[in-house]
mmCIF file of C-alpha atoms in Angstrom:
data_model
loop_
_atom_site.group_PDB
_atom_site.id
_atom_site.type_symbol
_atom_site.label_atom_id
_atom_site.label_comp_id
_atom_site.label_asym_id
_atom_site.label_seq_id
_atom_site.Cartn_x
_atom_site.Cartn_y
_atom_site.Cartn_z
ATOM 1 C CA MET A 1 66.429 -19.389 185.983
ATOM 2 C CA SER A 2 68.820 -22.181 184.980
ATOM 3 C CA SER A 3 71.736 -19.777 185.379
ATOM 4 C CA TYR A 4 70.942 -19.460 189.097
ATOM 5 C CA TYR A 5 69.678 -22.886 190.233
ATOM 6 C CA THR A 6 69.523 -26.554 189.466
ATOM 7 C CA TYR A 7 66.371 -28.368 190.578
ATOM 8 C CA GLU A 8 66.081 -31.427 192.789
ATOM 9 C CA LEU A 9 62.972 -33.633 192.761
ATOM 10 C CA LEU A 10 61.268 -33.630 196.142
ATOM 11 C CA ALA A 11 61.182 -36.890 198.078
ATOM 12 C CA GLY A 12 58.492 -39.281 196.891
ATOM 13 C CA GLY A 13 57.951 -37.348 193.684
ATOM 14 C CA THR A 14 59.467 -39.672 191.047
ATOM 15 C CA THR A 15 56.062 -40.723 189.756
ATOM 16 C CA GLY A 16 54.347 -37.415 190.525
ATOM 17 C CA THR A 17 51.166 -36.921 192.520
ATOM 18 C CA GLU A 18 47.546 -36.987 191.461
ATOM 19 C CA GLN A 19 46.878 -34.012 193.714
ATOM 20 C CA ASP A 20 47.716 -30.533 192.453
ATOM 21 C CA SER A 21 49.047 -29.531 195.871
ATOM 22 C CA TYR A 22 52.025 -30.592 197.970
ATOM 23 C CA ILE A 23 52.554 -29.959 201.683
ATOM 24 C CA LEU A 24 56.018 -29.112 203.034
ATOM 25 C CA HIS A 25 56.268 -30.084 206.693
ATOM 26 C CA GLY A 26 58.588 -28.288 209.119
ATOM 27 C CA GLN A 27 59.816 -25.573 206.779
ATOM 28 C CA THR A 28 62.758 -23.924 208.597
ATOM 29 C CA HIS A 29 64.418 -21.584 206.100
ATOM 30 C CA THR A 30 64.016 -19.640 202.867
ATOM 31 C CA ALA A 31 63.803 -21.943 199.841
ATOM 32 C CA GLY A 32 62.627 -21.869 196.219
ATOM 33 C CA TYR A 33 60.335 -24.311 194.433
ATOM 34 C CA LYS A 34 58.873 -24.987 190.997
ATOM 35 C CA CYS A 35 56.559 -27.590 189.508
ATOM 36 C CA ARG A 36 55.536 -29.184 186.233
ATOM 37 C CA ALA A 37 52.829 -31.634 185.158
ATOM 38 C CA GLY A 38 52.860 -34.727 182.929
ATOM 39 C CA ARG A 39 50.400 -37.255 181.499
ATOM 40 C CA ALA A 40 50.094 -40.277 179.153
ATOM 41 C CA ASP A 41 52.597 -43.067 178.524
ATOM 42 C CA PRO A 42 55.233 -42.190 177.485
ATOM 43 C CA VAL A 43 54.838 -39.077 179.630
ATOM 44 C CA SER A 44 54.335 -35.702 177.958
ATOM 45 C CA TYR A 45 55.482 -32.894 180.265
ATOM 46 C CA THR A 46 54.431 -29.274 180.528
ATOM 47 C CA GLN A 47 57.014 -26.541 180.854
ATOM 48 C CA TYR A 48 58.287 -25.748 184.350
ATOM 49 C CA SER A 49 56.512 -23.101 186.374
ATOM 50 C CA ASP A 50 58.320 -19.967 187.438
ATOM 51 C CA VAL A 51 60.328 -20.425 190.608
ATOM 52 C CA LYS A 52 58.504 -19.326 193.769
ATOM 53 C CA PHE A 53 60.064 -18.758 197.162
ATOM 54 C CA VAL A 54 58.984 -19.468 200.698
ATOM 55 C CA TRP A 55 60.510 -16.720 202.830
ATOM 56 C CA SER A 56 61.724 -17.191 206.367
ATOM 57 C CA GLY A 57 62.141 -14.169 208.605
ATOM 58 C CA GLY A 58 63.678 -16.243 211.393
ATOM 59 C CA VAL A 59 67.447 -16.294 211.880
ATOM 60 C CA ASN A 60 69.117 -19.492 210.681
ATOM 61 C CA PRO A 61 72.284 -20.121 212.758
ATOM 62 C CA ALA A 62 73.977 -21.533 209.679
ATOM 63 C CA ALA A 63 73.152 -18.522 207.471
ATOM 64 C CA SER A 64 72.069 -14.960 208.244
ATOM 65 C CA LEU A 65 71.522 -11.719 206.349
ATOM 66 C CA THR A 66 72.177 -8.353 208.014
ATOM 67 C CA VAL A 67 71.059 -5.097 206.392
ATOM 68 C CA SER A 68 73.070 -1.930 207.056
ATOM 69 C CA PRO A 69 71.702 0.656 207.840
ATOM 70 C CA HIS A 70 69.688 -1.673 210.052
ATOM 71 C CA ARG A 71 66.127 -0.975 208.898
ATOM 72 C CA LEU A 72 63.706 -2.105 206.198
ATOM 73 C CA GLN A 73 62.664 1.363 204.976
ATOM 74 C CA HIS A 74 65.298 3.130 202.865
ATOM 75 C CA PHE A 75 65.591 5.902 200.303
ATOM 76 C CA SER A 76 66.559 5.335 196.689
ATOM 77 C CA THR A 77 69.833 7.293 196.914
ATOM 78 C CA GLU A 78 71.086 5.594 200.089
ATOM 79 C CA SER A 79 73.964 3.134 200.079
ATOM 80 C CA LEU A 80 73.056 -0.304 201.447
ATOM 81 C CA SER A 81 75.274 -3.116 202.653
ATOM 82 C CA LEU A 82 73.802 -6.633 202.646
ATOM 83 C CA ILE A 83 76.044 -8.821 204.774
ATOM 84 C CA CYS A 84 76.038 -12.638 204.769
ATOM 85 C CA GLU A 85 77.288 -14.677 207.716
ATOM 86 C CA GLY A 86 77.267 -18.385 208.474
ATOM 87 C CA ASN A 87 78.752 -21.799 207.724
ATOM 88 C CA SER A 88 80.020 -21.153 204.219
ATOM 89 C CA ALA A 89 83.122 -19.752 202.573
ATOM 90 C CA GLU A 90 81.227 -18.379 199.566
ATOM 91 C CA TRP A 91 77.970 -16.410 199.427
ATOM 92 C CA ARG A 92 75.794 -14.525 197.022
ATOM 93 C CA VAL A 93 73.013 -12.042 197.763
ATOM 94 C CA MET A 94 69.750 -12.495 195.867
ATOM 95 C CA LYS A 95 66.668 -10.362 195.337
ATOM 96 C CA ALA A 96 63.112 -11.057 194.187
ATOM 97 C CA ASP A 97 61.481 -7.807 193.053
ATOM 98 C CA GLU A 98 57.797 -6.880 193.231
ATOM 99 C CA TYR A 99 57.207 -8.627 189.869
ATOM 100 C CA GLY A 100 58.813 -11.870 191.069
ATOM 101 C CA TYR A 101 61.950 -11.437 188.961
ATOM 102 C CA VAL A 102 64.990 -12.964 190.686
ATOM 103 C CA SER A 103 68.474 -11.472 190.314
ATOM 104 C CA SER A 104 71.814 -11.520 192.076
ATOM 105 C CA CYS A 105 73.927 -8.684 193.510
ATOM 106 C CA PHE A 106 76.014 -8.823 190.319
ATOM 107 C CA TYR A 107 73.274 -6.910 188.445
ATOM 108 C CA TRP A 108 72.594 -4.086 190.929
ATOM 109 C CA GLY A 109 75.556 -3.984 193.330
ATOM 110 C CA GLU A 110 79.098 -5.113 193.979
ATOM 111 C CA MET A 111 79.790 -8.365 195.803
ATOM 112 C CA THR A 112 82.968 -8.183 197.874
ATOM 113 C CA GLY A 113 83.555 -11.348 199.864
ATOM 114 C CA SER A 114 80.350 -11.971 201.777
ATOM 115 C CA THR A 115 78.982 -8.407 201.450
ATOM 116 C CA CYS A 116 76.914 -6.835 198.683
ATOM 117 C CA ASN A 117 77.217 -3.030 198.539
ATOM 118 C CA THR A 118 74.727 -1.117 196.413
ATOM 119 C CA THR A 119 73.351 2.325 195.616
ATOM 120 C CA ARG A 120 70.982 0.783 193.029
ATOM 121 C CA ALA A 121 68.713 -1.187 195.290
ATOM 122 C CA SER A 122 64.976 -1.382 194.626
ATOM 123 C CA SER A 123 62.052 -2.650 196.652
ATOM 124 C CA GLY A 124 62.004 -6.413 197.036
ATOM 125 C CA VAL A 125 62.904 -9.412 199.184
ATOM 126 C CA TYR A 126 66.624 -9.977 199.767
ATOM 127 C CA TRP A 127 68.458 -13.016 201.124
ATOM 128 C CA CYS A 128 71.853 -14.762 201.191
ATOM 129 C CA GLU A 129 72.653 -18.105 199.575
ATOM 130 C CA SER A 130 75.514 -20.561 199.547
ATOM 131 C CA VAL A 131 75.595 -23.945 197.808
ATOM 132 C CA THR A 132 73.951 -25.552 200.850
ATOM 133 C CA GLN A 133 72.335 -22.714 202.841
ATOM 134 C CA PHE A 134 69.657 -20.046 202.586
ATOM 135 C CA SER A 135 69.523 -17.184 205.093
ATOM 136 C CA ASN A 136 66.617 -15.332 206.598
ATOM 137 C CA ALA A 137 64.919 -12.951 204.138
ATOM 138 C CA ALA A 138 64.406 -9.190 204.456
ATOM 139 C CA ASN A 139 61.505 -7.409 202.737
ATOM 140 C CA ILE A 140 63.060 -4.010 201.951
ATOM 141 C CA THR A 141 61.075 -1.022 200.705
ATOM 142 C CA LEU A 142 62.802 1.809 198.819
ATOM 143 C CA HIS A 143 61.209 5.259 198.765
ATOM 144 C CA ASN A 144 62.017 8.251 196.611
ATOM 145 C CA VAL A 145 64.067 10.879 198.428
ATOM 146 C CA PRO A 146 61.487 12.976 200.288
ATOM 147 C CA ARG A 147 61.042 16.703 199.968
ATOM 148 C CA PRO A 148 59.983 18.160 203.328
ATOM 149 C CA VAL A 149 57.081 20.564 203.543
ATOM 150 C CA LEU A 150 57.913 23.829 205.321
ATOM 151 C CA THR A 151 55.119 25.878 206.858
ATOM 152 C CA VAL A 152 55.438 29.297 208.478
ATOM 153 C CA SER A 153 53.048 30.724 211.064
ATOM 154 C CA PRO A 154 52.108 33.494 210.906
ATOM 155 C CA SER A 155 53.047 34.229 207.288
ATOM 156 C CA TRP A 156 52.271 37.966 207.660
ATOM 157 C CA THR A 157 53.858 39.731 210.607
ATOM 158 C CA SER A 158 54.143 43.025 212.362
ATOM 159 C CA PRO A 159 57.638 44.132 213.440
ATOM 160 C CA GLY A 160 58.812 42.163 216.466
ATOM 161 C CA ASP A 161 56.475 39.179 216.032
ATOM 162 C CA SER A 162 57.714 35.634 216.641
ATOM 163 C CA VAL A 163 57.339 33.172 213.780
ATOM 164 C CA THR A 164 57.272 29.349 213.955
ATOM 165 C CA LEU A 165 58.835 27.313 211.143
ATOM 166 C CA THR A 166 57.629 23.677 210.929
ATOM 167 C CA CYS A 167 59.322 21.028 208.765
ATOM 168 C CA SER A 168 57.326 17.866 207.912
ATOM 169 C CA VAL A 169 58.779 14.715 206.304
ATOM 170 C CA GLU A 170 56.658 12.034 204.602
ATOM 171 C CA PRO A 171 56.660 9.170 205.317
ATOM 172 C CA PRO A 172 57.332 10.135 208.952
ATOM 173 C CA SER A 173 59.807 8.015 210.888
ATOM 174 C CA ALA A 174 62.084 8.241 213.891
ATOM 175 C CA GLY A 175 65.629 9.524 213.861
ATOM 176 C CA TRP A 176 65.321 12.705 211.793
ATOM 177 C CA ARG A 177 67.157 15.876 212.718
ATOM 178 C CA PHE A 178 66.062 19.142 211.132
ATOM 179 C CA PHE A 179 68.206 21.857 209.554
ATOM 180 C CA TRP A 180 67.006 25.436 209.019
ATOM 181 C CA TYR A 181 68.217 27.965 206.447
ATOM 182 C CA LYS A 182 67.579 31.609 205.637
ATOM 183 C CA ALA A 183 67.486 32.772 202.006
ATOM 184 C CA VAL A 184 70.134 35.429 201.248
ATOM 185 C CA PRO A 185 69.464 37.455 198.055
ATOM 186 C CA ASP A 186 71.982 36.852 195.277
ATOM 187 C CA LEU A 187 71.441 39.478 192.574
ATOM 188 C CA SER A 188 73.270 37.355 189.974
ATOM 189 C CA ASP A 189 70.914 34.440 190.597
ATOM 190 C CA TYR A 190 68.112 34.079 193.140
ATOM 191 C CA TYR A 191 69.326 33.052 196.609
ATOM 192 C CA THR A 192 72.055 31.386 198.544
ATOM 193 C CA TYR A 193 71.145 29.715 201.835
ATOM 194 C CA GLU A 194 72.637 30.441 205.218
ATOM 195 C CA LEU A 195 72.321 27.975 208.101
ATOM 196 C CA LEU A 196 70.457 29.565 210.987
ATOM 197 C CA ALA A 197 72.397 30.097 214.218
ATOM 198 C CA GLY A 198 72.807 26.942 216.301
ATOM 199 C CA GLY A 199 71.748 24.671 213.453
ATOM 200 C CA THR A 200 75.010 22.937 212.472
ATOM 201 C CA THR A 201 73.926 19.632 214.033
ATOM 202 C CA GLY A 202 70.232 20.127 213.378
ATOM 203 C CA THR A 203 67.404 20.003 215.898
ATOM 204 C CA GLU A 204 65.432 17.036 217.171
ATOM 205 C CA GLN A 205 62.313 19.197 217.096
ATOM 206 C CA ASP A 206 60.577 19.662 213.764
ATOM 207 C CA SER A 207 59.878 23.322 214.570
ATOM 208 C CA TYR A 208 62.045 26.407 214.940
ATOM 209 C CA ILE A 209 60.984 29.757 216.442
ATOM 210 C CA LEU A 210 62.224 33.041 214.977
ATOM 211 C CA HIS A 211 62.062 35.727 217.651
ATOM 212 C CA GLY A 212 61.555 39.390 216.820
ATOM 213 C CA GLN A 213 60.944 39.036 213.070
ATOM 214 C CA THR A 214 61.264 42.559 211.647
ATOM 215 C CA HIS A 215 61.202 42.216 207.839
ATOM 216 C CA THR A 216 60.305 40.032 204.865
ATOM 217 C CA ALA A 217 62.552 36.962 204.636
ATOM 218 C CA GLY A 218 62.619 33.507 203.010
ATOM 219 C CA TYR A 219 63.414 30.144 204.633
ATOM 220 C CA VAL A 220 63.938 26.501 203.690
ATOM 221 C CA CYS A 221 64.472 23.347 205.736
ATOM 222 C CA ARG A 222 65.755 19.836 205.219
ATOM 223 C CA ALA A 223 66.092 16.769 207.405
ATOM 224 C CA GLY A 224 68.893 14.262 207.928
ATOM 225 C CA ARG A 225 69.503 11.014 209.763
ATOM 226 C CA GLY A 226 72.086 8.250 210.107
ATOM 227 C CA ASP A 227 75.884 8.293 210.288
ATOM 228 C CA PRO A 228 77.115 9.381 207.780
ATOM 229 C CA VAL A 229 74.095 11.666 207.501
ATOM 230 C CA PHE A 230 71.586 11.031 204.720
ATOM 231 C CA TYR A 231 69.753 14.239 203.809
ATOM 232 C CA THR A 232 66.345 14.822 202.294
ATOM 233 C CA LEU A 233 65.883 17.311 199.491
ATOM 234 C CA ASP A 234 65.440 20.947 200.477
ATOM 235 C CA SER A 235 61.899 22.103 201.101
ATOM 236 C CA ASP A 236 60.314 24.674 198.828
ATOM 237 C CA LEU A 237 61.211 28.246 199.725
ATOM 238 C CA LYS A 238 58.656 29.886 202.003
ATOM 239 C CA PHE A 239 58.475 33.564 202.938
ATOM 240 C CA VAL A 240 57.489 35.443 206.058
ATOM 241 C CA TRP A 241 55.932 38.695 204.864
ATOM 242 C CA SER A 242 56.205 41.993 206.701
ATOM 243 C CA GLY A 243 53.640 44.677 206.023
ATOM 244 C CA GLY A 244 55.447 47.139 208.260
ATOM 245 C CA VAL A 245 57.734 49.783 206.738
ATOM 246 C CA ASN A 246 61.454 49.047 207.108
ATOM 247 C CA PRO A 247 63.405 52.349 207.173
ATOM 248 C CA ALA A 248 66.280 50.697 205.332
ATOM 249 C CA ALA A 249 64.082 49.290 202.520
ATOM 250 C CA SER A 250 60.589 50.142 201.289
ATOM 251 C CA LEU A 251 58.316 49.232 198.375
ATOM 252 C CA THR A 252 55.870 51.772 196.928
ATOM 253 C CA VAL A 253 53.184 50.688 194.451
ATOM 254 C CA SER A 254 51.975 53.185 191.836
ATOM 255 C CA PRO A 255 49.017 53.647 191.397
ATOM 256 C CA HIS A 256 48.940 53.550 195.187
ATOM 257 C CA ARG A 257 46.467 50.707 195.852
ATOM 258 C CA LEU A 258 46.432 46.885 196.106
ATOM 259 C CA GLN A 259 43.511 46.229 193.712
ATOM 260 C CA HIS A 260 44.332 46.685 190.014
ATOM 261 C CA TYR A 261 43.033 45.719 186.582
ATOM 262 C CA SER A 262 44.938 43.541 184.121
ATOM 263 C CA THR A 263 45.147 46.373 181.565
ATOM 264 C CA GLU A 264 46.884 48.747 183.995
ATOM 265 C CA SER A 265 50.611 49.386 184.060
ATOM 266 C CA LEU A 266 52.165 49.274 187.528
ATOM 267 C CA SER A 267 55.312 50.857 188.868
ATOM 268 C CA LEU A 268 56.964 49.117 191.822
ATOM 269 C CA ILE A 269 59.470 51.508 193.372
ATOM 270 C CA CYS A 270 62.261 50.502 195.774
ATOM 271 C CA GLU A 271 63.814 52.959 198.217
ATOM 272 C CA GLY A 272 66.331 52.563 201.023
ATOM 273 C CA ASN A 273 69.939 52.029 201.979
ATOM 274 C CA SER A 274 71.154 50.300 198.821
ATOM 275 C CA THR A 275 72.425 51.246 195.380
ATOM 276 C CA GLU A 276 71.060 48.125 193.652
ATOM 277 C CA TRP A 277 67.582 46.640 193.990
ATOM 278 C CA ARG A 278 65.391 44.006 192.434
ATOM 279 C CA VAL A 279 61.630 43.516 192.684
ATOM 280 C CA MET A 280 60.418 39.985 193.492
ATOM 281 C CA LYS A 281 57.051 38.259 193.306
ATOM 282 C CA VAL A 282 55.523 35.060 194.678
ATOM 283 C CA ASP A 283 52.407 34.115 192.692
ATOM 284 C CA GLU A 284 49.346 32.167 193.798
ATOM 285 C CA ASP A 285 51.121 28.851 193.044
ATOM 286 C CA GLY A 286 54.110 29.762 195.231
ATOM 287 C CA ASP A 287 56.468 30.329 192.275
ATOM 288 C CA VAL A 288 59.150 32.976 192.882
ATOM 289 C CA SER A 289 60.271 35.277 190.044
ATOM 290 C CA THR A 290 62.036 38.591 189.457
ATOM 291 C CA CYS A 291 60.843 41.700 187.612
ATOM 292 C CA SER A 292 62.825 40.608 184.526
ATOM 293 C CA LYS A 293 60.248 37.856 183.926
ATOM 294 C CA TRP A 294 57.174 40.111 183.850
ATOM 295 C CA GLY A 295 58.416 43.715 183.654
ATOM 296 C CA ILE A 296 61.374 46.022 183.022
ATOM 297 C CA MET A 297 63.742 46.972 185.851
ATOM 298 C CA THR A 298 65.097 50.483 185.413
ATOM 299 C CA GLY A 299 67.303 51.548 188.303
ATOM 300 C CA SER A 300 65.239 50.957 191.420
ATOM 301 C CA THR A 301 61.841 50.822 189.657
ATOM 302 C CA CYS A 302 60.055 47.880 188.041
ATOM 303 C CA ASN A 303 57.485 48.811 185.385
ATOM 304 C CA THR A 304 55.171 45.927 184.546
ATOM 305 C CA ASP A 305 53.702 47.100 181.215
ATOM 306 C CA THR A 306 50.361 45.350 181.976
ATOM 307 C CA ARG A 307 52.063 41.987 182.641
ATOM 308 C CA ALA A 308 51.522 41.944 186.409
ATOM 309 C CA SER A 309 49.523 39.116 187.983
ATOM 310 C CA SER A 310 48.134 38.537 191.457
ATOM 311 C CA GLY A 311 50.769 37.826 194.068
ATOM 312 C CA VAL A 312 52.972 39.205 196.822
ATOM 313 C CA TYR A 313 55.587 41.767 195.724
ATOM 314 C CA TRP A 314 58.618 43.167 197.559
ATOM 315 C CA CYS A 315 62.048 44.757 197.021
ATOM 316 C CA GLU A 316 65.415 43.155 197.782
ATOM 317 C CA SER A 317 69.039 44.193 197.850
ATOM 318 C CA VAL A 318 71.986 42.025 198.874
ATOM 319 C CA THR A 319 71.425 42.982 202.521
ATOM 320 C CA GLN A 320 67.855 44.293 202.753
ATOM 321 C CA SER A 321 64.265 43.231 202.154
ATOM 322 C CA SER A 322 61.376 45.686 202.079
ATOM 323 C CA ASN A 323 57.800 45.540 203.230
ATOM 324 C CA ALA A 324 55.601 43.284 201.076
ATOM 325 C CA ALA A 325 52.436 44.176 199.131
ATOM 326 C CA ASN A 326 49.730 41.584 198.396
ATOM 327 C CA ILE A 327 48.447 42.811 195.028
ATOM 328 C CA THR A 328 45.320 41.435 193.334
ATOM 329 C CA ILE A 329 44.893 41.809 189.579
ATOM 330 C CA HIS A 330 41.328 41.668 188.203
ATOM 331 C CA SER A 331 40.196 41.188 184.645
ATOM 332 C CA GLU A 332 38.656 44.380 183.311
ATOM 333 C CA PHE A 333 35.165 44.026 181.907
ATOM 334 C CA ILE A 334 33.983 46.568 179.347
ATOM 335 C CA PHE A 335 30.232 46.823 178.886
ATOM 336 C CA ILE A 336 28.880 48.168 175.562
#
């Protein structure tokens, strides 16, 4: 710590104290302290203790720290500005992390004048220092960027039903706006995402109602807050399944039933107003995959060659999605 501070003996301490405690009266600002012990004549001293700080949350007129954005809960990818103000021409911003290690802005940010800008902040206590002043301290907590959880209700619909999308962010806090996207099939990949109508500025409500849902479709959400806007990650993709037949796109399962054995081969046949189709599946863990992962796509038919597993299956083209089929695959037991 010698690179950061010199140490000044407290008043009355030239001969030390017999007591292993020392009371500081009228503490008014953040300050750091250390101790050592000695005995015998001539005195043999221990090493110095680690430096420990007494934090002050109160504003010191001669020195103040302002955090921008002005809150104590932040996300690890956010940019922070730590601004020092007061009766000094030169400042540095300091941090004590959760392990007690003390470091300056130089190691995790960029000090420009009296402001430390950083995208590499971590949880800890931050404060400003000059040669003669300590500021108030701020106990800042950094969270990983959240991934919202999207729920759909109901998840299976009849044509014309309304569906409610709900987007939940953890940890919850004020100021979020929510953005809603529909999955658009991309036959060269999986999906692109199209902002739902009226969603360019997001919604204050964490729910969004889809009126007159007529076919299978996928959705994601994310949340944002601040100016400029800081966004969460996208939620996992969730689907609204339609069991009703769409004249423009239909899935037929052969053999024509929803209960199958693991040794059976299935044919999943797409029909409708498209020249190019793919067959999709969401398994019991919510993972989305195409026929190429567990079958062979020939024209508009996916043959599984006994590699099917339980899940929801449907057909897609660039513009259409078919009805969905919730297929269960059982192990086949042979009794001798």
